[in-house]
PDB file of C-alpha atoms in Angstrom:
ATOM      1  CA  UNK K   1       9.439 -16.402 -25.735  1.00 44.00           C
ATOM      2  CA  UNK K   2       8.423 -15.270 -21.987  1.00 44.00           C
ATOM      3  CA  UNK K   3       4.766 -14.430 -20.798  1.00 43.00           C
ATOM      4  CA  UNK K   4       4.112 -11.758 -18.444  1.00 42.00           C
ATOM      5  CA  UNK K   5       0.971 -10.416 -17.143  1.00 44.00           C
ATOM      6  CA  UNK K   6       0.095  -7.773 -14.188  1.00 43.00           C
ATOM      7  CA  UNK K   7      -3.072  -8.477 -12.637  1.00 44.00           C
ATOM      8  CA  UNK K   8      -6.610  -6.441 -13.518  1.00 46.00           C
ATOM      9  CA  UNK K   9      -9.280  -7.026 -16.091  1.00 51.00           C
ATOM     10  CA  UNK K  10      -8.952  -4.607 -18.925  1.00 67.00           C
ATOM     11  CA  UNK K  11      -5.584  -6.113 -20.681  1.00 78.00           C
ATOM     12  CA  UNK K  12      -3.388  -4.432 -23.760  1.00 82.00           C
ATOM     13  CA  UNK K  13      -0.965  -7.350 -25.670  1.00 86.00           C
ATOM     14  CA  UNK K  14       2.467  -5.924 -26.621  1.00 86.00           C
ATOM     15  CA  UNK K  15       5.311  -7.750 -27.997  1.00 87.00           C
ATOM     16  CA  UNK K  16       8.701  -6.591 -26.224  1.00 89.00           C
ATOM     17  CA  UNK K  17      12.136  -7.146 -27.954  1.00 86.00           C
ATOM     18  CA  UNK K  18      15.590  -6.442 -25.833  1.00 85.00           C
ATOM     19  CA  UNK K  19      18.644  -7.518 -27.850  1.00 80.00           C
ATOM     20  CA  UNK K  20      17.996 -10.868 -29.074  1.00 82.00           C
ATOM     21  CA  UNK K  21      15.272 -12.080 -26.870  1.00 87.00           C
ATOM     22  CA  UNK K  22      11.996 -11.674 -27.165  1.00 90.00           C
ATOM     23  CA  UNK K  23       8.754 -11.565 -24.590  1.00 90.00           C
ATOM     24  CA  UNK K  24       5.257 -11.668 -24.775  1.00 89.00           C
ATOM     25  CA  UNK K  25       3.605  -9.002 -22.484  1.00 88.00           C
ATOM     26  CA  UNK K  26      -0.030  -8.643 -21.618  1.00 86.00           C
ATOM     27  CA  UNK K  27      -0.346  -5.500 -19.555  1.00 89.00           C
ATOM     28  CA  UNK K  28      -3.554  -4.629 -17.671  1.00 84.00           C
ATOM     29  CA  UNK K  29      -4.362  -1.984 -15.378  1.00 83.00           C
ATOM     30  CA  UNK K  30      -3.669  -1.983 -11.727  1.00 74.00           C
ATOM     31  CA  UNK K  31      -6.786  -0.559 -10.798  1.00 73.00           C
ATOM     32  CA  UNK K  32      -9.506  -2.957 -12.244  1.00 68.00           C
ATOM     33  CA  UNK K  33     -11.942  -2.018 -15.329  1.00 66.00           C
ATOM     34  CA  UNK K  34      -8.897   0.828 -16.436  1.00 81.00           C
ATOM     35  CA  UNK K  35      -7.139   0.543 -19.188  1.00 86.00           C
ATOM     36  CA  UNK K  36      -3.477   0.275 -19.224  1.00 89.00           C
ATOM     37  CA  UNK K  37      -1.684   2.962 -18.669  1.00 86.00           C
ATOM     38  CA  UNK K  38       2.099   3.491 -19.958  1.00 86.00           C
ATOM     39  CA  UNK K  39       3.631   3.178 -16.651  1.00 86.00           C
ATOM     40  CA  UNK K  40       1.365   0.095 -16.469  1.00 88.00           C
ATOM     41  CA  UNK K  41       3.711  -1.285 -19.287  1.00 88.00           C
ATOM     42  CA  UNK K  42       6.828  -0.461 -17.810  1.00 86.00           C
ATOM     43  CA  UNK K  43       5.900  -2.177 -14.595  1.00 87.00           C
ATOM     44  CA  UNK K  44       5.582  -5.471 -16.962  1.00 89.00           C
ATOM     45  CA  UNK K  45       9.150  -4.818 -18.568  1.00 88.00           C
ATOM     46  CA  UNK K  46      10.848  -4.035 -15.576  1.00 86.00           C
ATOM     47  CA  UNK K  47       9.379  -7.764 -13.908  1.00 87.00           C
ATOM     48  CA  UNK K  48      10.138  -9.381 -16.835  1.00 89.00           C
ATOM     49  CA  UNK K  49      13.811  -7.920 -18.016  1.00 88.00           C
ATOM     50  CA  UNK K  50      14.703  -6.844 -14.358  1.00 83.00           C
ATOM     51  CA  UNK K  51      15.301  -3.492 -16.321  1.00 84.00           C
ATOM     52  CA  UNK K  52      14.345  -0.537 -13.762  1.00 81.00           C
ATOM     53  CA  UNK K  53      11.428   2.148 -15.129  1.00 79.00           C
ATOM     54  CA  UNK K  54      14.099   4.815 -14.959  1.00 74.00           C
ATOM     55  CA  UNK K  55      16.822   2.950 -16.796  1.00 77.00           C
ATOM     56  CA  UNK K  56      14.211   2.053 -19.634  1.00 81.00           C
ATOM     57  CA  UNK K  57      13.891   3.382 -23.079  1.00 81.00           C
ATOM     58  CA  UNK K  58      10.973   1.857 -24.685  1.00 83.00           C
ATOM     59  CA  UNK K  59      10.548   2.482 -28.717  1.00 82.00           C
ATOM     60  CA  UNK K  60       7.499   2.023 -30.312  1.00 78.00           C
ATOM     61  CA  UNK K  61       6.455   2.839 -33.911  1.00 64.00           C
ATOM     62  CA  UNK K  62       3.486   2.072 -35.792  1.00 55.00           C
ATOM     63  CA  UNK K  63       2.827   3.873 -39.368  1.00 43.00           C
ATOM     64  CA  UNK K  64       4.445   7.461 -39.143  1.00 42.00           C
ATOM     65  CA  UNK K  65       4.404   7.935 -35.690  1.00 43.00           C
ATOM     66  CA  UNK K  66       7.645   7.244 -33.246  1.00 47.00           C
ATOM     67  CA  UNK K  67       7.767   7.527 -29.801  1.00 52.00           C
ATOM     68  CA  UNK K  68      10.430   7.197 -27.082  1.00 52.00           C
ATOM     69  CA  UNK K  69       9.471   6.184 -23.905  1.00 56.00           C
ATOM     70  CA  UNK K  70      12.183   7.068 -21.487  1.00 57.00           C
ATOM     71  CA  UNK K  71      12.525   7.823 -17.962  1.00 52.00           C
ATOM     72  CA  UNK K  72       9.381   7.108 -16.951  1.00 52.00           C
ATOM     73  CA  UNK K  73       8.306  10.189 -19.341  1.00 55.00           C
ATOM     74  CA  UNK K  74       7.053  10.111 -23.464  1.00 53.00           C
ATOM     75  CA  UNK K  75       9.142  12.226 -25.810  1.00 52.00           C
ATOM     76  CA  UNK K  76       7.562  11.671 -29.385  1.00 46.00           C
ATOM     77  CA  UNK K  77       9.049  12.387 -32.806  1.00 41.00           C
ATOM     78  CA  UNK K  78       9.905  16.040 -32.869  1.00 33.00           C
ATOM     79  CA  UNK K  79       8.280  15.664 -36.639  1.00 33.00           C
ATOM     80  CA  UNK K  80       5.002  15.423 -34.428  1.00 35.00           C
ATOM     81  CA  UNK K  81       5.491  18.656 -32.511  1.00 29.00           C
ATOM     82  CA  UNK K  82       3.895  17.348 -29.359  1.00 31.00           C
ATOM     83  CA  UNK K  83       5.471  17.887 -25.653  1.00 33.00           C
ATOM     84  CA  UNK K  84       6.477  15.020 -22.847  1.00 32.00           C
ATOM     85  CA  UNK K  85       3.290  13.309 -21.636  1.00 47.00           C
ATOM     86  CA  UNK K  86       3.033  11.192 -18.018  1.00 67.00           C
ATOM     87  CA  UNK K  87       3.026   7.928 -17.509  1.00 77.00           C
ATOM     88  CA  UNK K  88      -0.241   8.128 -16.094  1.00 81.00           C
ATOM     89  CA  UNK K  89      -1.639   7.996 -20.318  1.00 84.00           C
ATOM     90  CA  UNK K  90      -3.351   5.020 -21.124  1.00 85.00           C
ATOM     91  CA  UNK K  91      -1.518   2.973 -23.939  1.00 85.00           C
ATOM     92  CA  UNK K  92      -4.322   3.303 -26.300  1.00 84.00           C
ATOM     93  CA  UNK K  93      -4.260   7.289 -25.762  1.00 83.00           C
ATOM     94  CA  UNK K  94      -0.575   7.006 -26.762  1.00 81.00           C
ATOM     95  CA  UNK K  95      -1.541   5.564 -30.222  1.00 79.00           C
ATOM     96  CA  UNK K  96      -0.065   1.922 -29.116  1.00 80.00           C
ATOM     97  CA  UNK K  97      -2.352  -0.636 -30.100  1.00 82.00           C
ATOM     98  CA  UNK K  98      -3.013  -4.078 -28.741  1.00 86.00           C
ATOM     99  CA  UNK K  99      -0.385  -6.569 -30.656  1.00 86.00           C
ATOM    100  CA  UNK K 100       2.379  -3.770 -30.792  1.00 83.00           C
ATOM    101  CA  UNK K 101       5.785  -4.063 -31.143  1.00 85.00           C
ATOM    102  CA  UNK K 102       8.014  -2.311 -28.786  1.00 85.00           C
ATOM    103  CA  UNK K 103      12.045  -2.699 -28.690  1.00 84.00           C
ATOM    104  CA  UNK K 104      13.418  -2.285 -25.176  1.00 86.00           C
ATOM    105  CA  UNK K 105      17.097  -0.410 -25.058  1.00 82.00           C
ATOM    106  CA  UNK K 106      18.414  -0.394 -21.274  1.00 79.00           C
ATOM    107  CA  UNK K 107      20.342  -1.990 -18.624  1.00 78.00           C
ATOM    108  CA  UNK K 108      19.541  -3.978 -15.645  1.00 80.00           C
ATOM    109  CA  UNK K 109      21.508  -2.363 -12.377  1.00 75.00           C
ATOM    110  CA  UNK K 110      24.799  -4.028 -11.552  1.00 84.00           C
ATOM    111  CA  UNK K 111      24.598  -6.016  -8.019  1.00 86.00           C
ATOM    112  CA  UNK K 112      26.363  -3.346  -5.760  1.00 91.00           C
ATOM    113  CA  UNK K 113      23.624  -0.824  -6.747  1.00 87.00           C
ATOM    114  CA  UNK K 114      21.225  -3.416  -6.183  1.00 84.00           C
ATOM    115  CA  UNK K 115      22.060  -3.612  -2.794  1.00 92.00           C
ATOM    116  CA  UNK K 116      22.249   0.181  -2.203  1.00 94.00           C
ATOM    117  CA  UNK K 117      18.323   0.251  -3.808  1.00 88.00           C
ATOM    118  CA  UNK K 118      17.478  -2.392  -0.984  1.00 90.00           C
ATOM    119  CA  UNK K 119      18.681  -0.856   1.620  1.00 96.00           C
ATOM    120  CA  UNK K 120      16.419   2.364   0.499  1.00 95.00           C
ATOM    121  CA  UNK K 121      13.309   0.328  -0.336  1.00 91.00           C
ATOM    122  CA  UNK K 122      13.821  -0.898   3.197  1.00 95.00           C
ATOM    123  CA  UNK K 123      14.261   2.874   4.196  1.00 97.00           C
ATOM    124  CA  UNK K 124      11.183   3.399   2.494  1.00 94.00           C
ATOM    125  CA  UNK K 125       8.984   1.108   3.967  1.00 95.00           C
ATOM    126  CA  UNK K 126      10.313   2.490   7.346  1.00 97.00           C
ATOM    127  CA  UNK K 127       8.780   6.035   5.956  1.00 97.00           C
ATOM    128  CA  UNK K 128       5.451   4.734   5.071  1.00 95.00           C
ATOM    129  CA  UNK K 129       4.812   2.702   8.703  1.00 97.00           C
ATOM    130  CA  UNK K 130       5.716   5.550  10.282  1.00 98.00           C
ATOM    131  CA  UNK K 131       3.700   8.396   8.327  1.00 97.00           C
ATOM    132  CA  UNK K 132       0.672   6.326   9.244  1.00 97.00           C
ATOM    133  CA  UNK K 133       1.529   6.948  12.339  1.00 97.00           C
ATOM    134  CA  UNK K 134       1.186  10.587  11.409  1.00 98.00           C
ATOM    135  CA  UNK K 135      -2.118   9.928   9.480  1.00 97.00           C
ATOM    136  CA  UNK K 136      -3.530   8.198  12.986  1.00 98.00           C
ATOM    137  CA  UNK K 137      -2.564  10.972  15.257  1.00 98.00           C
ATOM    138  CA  UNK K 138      -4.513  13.504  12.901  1.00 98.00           C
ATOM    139  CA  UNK K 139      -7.326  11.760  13.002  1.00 97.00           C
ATOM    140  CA  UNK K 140      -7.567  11.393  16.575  1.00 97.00           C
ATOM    141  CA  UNK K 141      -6.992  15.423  16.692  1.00 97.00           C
ATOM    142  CA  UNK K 142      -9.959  16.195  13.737  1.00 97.00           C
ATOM    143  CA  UNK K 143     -12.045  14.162  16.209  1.00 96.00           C
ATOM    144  CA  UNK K 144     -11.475  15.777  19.274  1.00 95.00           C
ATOM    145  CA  UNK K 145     -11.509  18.847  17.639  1.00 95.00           C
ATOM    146  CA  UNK K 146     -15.373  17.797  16.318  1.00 94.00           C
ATOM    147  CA  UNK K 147     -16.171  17.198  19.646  1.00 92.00           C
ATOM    148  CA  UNK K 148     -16.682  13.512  19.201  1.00 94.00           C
ATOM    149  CA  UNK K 149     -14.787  13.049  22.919  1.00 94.00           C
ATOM    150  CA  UNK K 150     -16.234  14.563  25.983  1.00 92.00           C
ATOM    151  CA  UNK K 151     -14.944  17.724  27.422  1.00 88.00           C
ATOM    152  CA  UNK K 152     -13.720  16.108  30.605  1.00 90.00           C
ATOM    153  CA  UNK K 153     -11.286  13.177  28.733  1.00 95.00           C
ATOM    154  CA  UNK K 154      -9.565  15.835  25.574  1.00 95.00           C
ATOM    155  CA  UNK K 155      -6.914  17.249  27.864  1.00 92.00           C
ATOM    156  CA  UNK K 156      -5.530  13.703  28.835  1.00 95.00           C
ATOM    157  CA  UNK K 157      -5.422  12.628  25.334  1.00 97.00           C
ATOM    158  CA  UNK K 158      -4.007  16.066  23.999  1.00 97.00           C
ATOM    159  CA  UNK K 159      -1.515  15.303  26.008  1.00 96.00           C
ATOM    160  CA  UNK K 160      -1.023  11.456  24.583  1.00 97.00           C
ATOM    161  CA  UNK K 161      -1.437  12.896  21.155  1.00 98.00           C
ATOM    162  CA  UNK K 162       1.397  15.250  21.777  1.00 97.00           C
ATOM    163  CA  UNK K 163       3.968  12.581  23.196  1.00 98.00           C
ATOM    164  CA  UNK K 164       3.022  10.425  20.323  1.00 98.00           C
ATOM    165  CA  UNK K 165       3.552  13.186  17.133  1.00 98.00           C
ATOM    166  CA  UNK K 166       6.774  14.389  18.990  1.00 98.00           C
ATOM    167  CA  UNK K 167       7.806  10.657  19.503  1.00 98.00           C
ATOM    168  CA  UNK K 168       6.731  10.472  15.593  1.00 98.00           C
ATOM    169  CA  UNK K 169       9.175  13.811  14.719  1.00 98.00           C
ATOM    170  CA  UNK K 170      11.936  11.713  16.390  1.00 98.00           C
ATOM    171  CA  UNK K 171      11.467   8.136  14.103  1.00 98.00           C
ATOM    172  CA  UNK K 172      11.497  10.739  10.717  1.00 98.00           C
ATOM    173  CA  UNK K 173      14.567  12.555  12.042  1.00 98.00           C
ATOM    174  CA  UNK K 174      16.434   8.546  12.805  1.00 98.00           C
ATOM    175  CA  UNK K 175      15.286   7.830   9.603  1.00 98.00           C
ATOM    176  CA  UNK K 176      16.696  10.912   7.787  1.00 98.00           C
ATOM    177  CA  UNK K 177      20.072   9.975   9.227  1.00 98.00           C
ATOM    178  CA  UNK K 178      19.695   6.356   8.045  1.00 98.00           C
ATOM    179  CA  UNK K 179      19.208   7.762   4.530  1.00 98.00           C
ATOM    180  CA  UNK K 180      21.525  10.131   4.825  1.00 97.00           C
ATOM    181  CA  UNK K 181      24.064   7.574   5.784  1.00 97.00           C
ATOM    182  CA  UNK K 182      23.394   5.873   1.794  1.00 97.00           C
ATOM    183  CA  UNK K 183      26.589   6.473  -0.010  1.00 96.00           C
ATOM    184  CA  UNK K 184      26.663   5.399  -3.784  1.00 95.00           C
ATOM    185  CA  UNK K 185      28.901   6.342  -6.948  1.00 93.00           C
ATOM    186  CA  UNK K 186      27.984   8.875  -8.868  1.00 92.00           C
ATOM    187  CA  UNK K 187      26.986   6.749 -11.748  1.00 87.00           C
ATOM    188  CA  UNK K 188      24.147   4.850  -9.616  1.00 89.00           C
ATOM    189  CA  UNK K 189      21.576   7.436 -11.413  1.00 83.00           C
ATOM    190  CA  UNK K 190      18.448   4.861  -9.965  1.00 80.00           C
ATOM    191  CA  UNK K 191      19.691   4.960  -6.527  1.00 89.00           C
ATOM    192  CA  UNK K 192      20.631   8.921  -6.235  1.00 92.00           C
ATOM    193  CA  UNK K 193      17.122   9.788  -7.508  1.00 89.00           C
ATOM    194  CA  UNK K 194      15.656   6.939  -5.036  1.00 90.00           C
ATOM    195  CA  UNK K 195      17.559   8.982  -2.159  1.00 95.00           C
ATOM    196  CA  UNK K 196      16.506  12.486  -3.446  1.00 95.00           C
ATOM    197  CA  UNK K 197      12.857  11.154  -3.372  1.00 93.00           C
ATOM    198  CA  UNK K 198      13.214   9.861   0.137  1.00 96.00           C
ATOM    199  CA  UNK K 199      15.030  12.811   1.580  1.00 97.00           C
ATOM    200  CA  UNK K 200      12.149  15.045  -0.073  1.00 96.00           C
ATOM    201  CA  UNK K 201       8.940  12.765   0.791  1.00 96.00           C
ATOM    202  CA  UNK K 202      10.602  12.999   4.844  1.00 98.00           C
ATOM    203  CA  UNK K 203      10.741  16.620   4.890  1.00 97.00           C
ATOM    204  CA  UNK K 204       7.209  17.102   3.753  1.00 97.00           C
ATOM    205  CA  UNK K 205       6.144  14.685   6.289  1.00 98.00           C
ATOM    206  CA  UNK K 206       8.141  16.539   8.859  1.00 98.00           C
ATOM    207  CA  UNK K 207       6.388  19.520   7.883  1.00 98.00           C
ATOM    208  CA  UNK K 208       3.338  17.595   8.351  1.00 98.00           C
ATOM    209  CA  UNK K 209       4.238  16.862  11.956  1.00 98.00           C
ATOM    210  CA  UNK K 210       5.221  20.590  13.033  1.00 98.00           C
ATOM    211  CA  UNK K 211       1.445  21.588  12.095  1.00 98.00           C
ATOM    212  CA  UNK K 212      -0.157  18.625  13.903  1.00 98.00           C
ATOM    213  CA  UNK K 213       2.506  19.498  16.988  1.00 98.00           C
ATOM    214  CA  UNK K 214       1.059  23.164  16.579  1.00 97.00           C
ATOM    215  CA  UNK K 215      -2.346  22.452  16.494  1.00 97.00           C
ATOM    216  CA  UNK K 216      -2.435  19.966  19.802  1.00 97.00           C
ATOM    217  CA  UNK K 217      -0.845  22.899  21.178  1.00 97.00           C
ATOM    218  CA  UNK K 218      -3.220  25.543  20.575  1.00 96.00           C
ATOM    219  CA  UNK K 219      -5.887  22.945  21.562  1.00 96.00           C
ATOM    220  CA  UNK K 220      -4.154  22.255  24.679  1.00 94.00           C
ATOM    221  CA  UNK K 221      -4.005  26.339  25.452  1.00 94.00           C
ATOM    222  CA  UNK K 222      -7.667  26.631  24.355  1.00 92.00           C
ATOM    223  CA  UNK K 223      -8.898  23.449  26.739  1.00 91.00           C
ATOM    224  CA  UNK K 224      -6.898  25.060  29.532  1.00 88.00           C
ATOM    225  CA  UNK K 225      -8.440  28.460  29.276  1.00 88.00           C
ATOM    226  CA  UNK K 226     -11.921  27.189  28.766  1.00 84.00           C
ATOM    227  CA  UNK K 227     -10.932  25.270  32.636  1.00 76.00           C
ATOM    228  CA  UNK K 228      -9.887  28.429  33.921  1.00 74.00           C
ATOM    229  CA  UNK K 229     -12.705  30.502  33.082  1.00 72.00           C
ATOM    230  CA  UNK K 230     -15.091  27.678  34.194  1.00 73.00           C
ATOM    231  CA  UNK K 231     -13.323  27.354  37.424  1.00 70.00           C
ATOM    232  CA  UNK K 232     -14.085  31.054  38.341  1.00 60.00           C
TER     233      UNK K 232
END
């Protein structure tokens, strides 16, 4: 019998069976004074069973009601006539109550896709440092466009701002190469996804970067022609 617990305050008690072992989980809520939410549960299987969220197929039942919990989505008994729900539904929304029993069907990832999901949580962590690059860039732009930096200093740093978003375009473009470079089997379903998110979540942010590029631009023109007007 194995003991897990996420930390938080508000906690849910579940017991897990996978083949012929059995765990203990207590789940709580990541943000504290929630209550659990599925995915919250799925987080404590996947620690404990080294099953990934996307690989798992979680059953409970208690009295008439089944549900299936699989692919991070809910599919309940058709007999119940109710659609897929997220796994942003607390547990005890979902009908499972504390002291449940829930039977785990799935498969932990072999070690050559483990190493391909590395290399693009590595990937992603790359993303995230650099889109807060993004994030600091507009904010220095929303202040200068406010007005919180005199007149005289916003042409100098419209021009740092726009060396450091196109500098910015350049890392996400490296980076969509690096992911691009990922080649798995077909049948590493946790990784293609994984790669498809990445690839998507990069392209927005490049989006992101075009309109911050375009708007330095325009403030750059508008600065300019305010100096040429003033200068005659």
């Amino acid at each position: 019998m194995h003991h897990w617990t996420l930390a938080g305050s508000v906690s849910h008690s579940a017991s897990l069976a996978t083949g012929s072992q059995k765990h203990k989980l207590q789940v709580v809520a990541q943000d504290e004074n929630d209550e659990p939410t599925l995915l919250d549960m799925a987080l404590a299987v996947e620690k404990i069973t080294d099953v990934p969220i996307t690989s798992q197929k979680l059953i409970y039942k208690g009295g008439i009601t089944q549900r299936w919990f699989c692919h991070g989505r809910v599919k309940e008994n058709i007999l119940t006539g109710k659609s897929l729900k997220e796994m942003e539904k607390t547990l005890s929304a979902l009908d499972i109550k504390n002291g449940c029993k829930v039977m785990l069907i799935g498969k932990k990832n072999c070690p050559e896709e483990e190493s391909v999901l590395k290399k693009l949580n590595n990937l992603e962590k790359s993303v995230e440092q650099t889109a807060s690059k993004l994030e600091d860039v507009t904010k220095e732009l929303l202040g200068i466009q406010k007005g919180f930096l005199s007149k005289n200093l916003q042409e100098q740093a419209l021009g740092r701002l726009d060396k450091r978003i196109k500098a910015t375009v350049e890392q996400f473009m490296k980076i969509l190469e690096q992911i691009d470079s990922v080649t798995m089997p077909v049948n590493f379903s946790d990784c293609r996804l994984k790669k498809k998110e990445l690839v998507k979540n990069v392209q927005g942010l490049l989006a992101q970067c075009d309109t911050v590029e375009g708007n330095i631009s325009q403030e750059i023109v508008k600065l300019q022609s305010q100096n040429v007007a003033l200068s005659k």
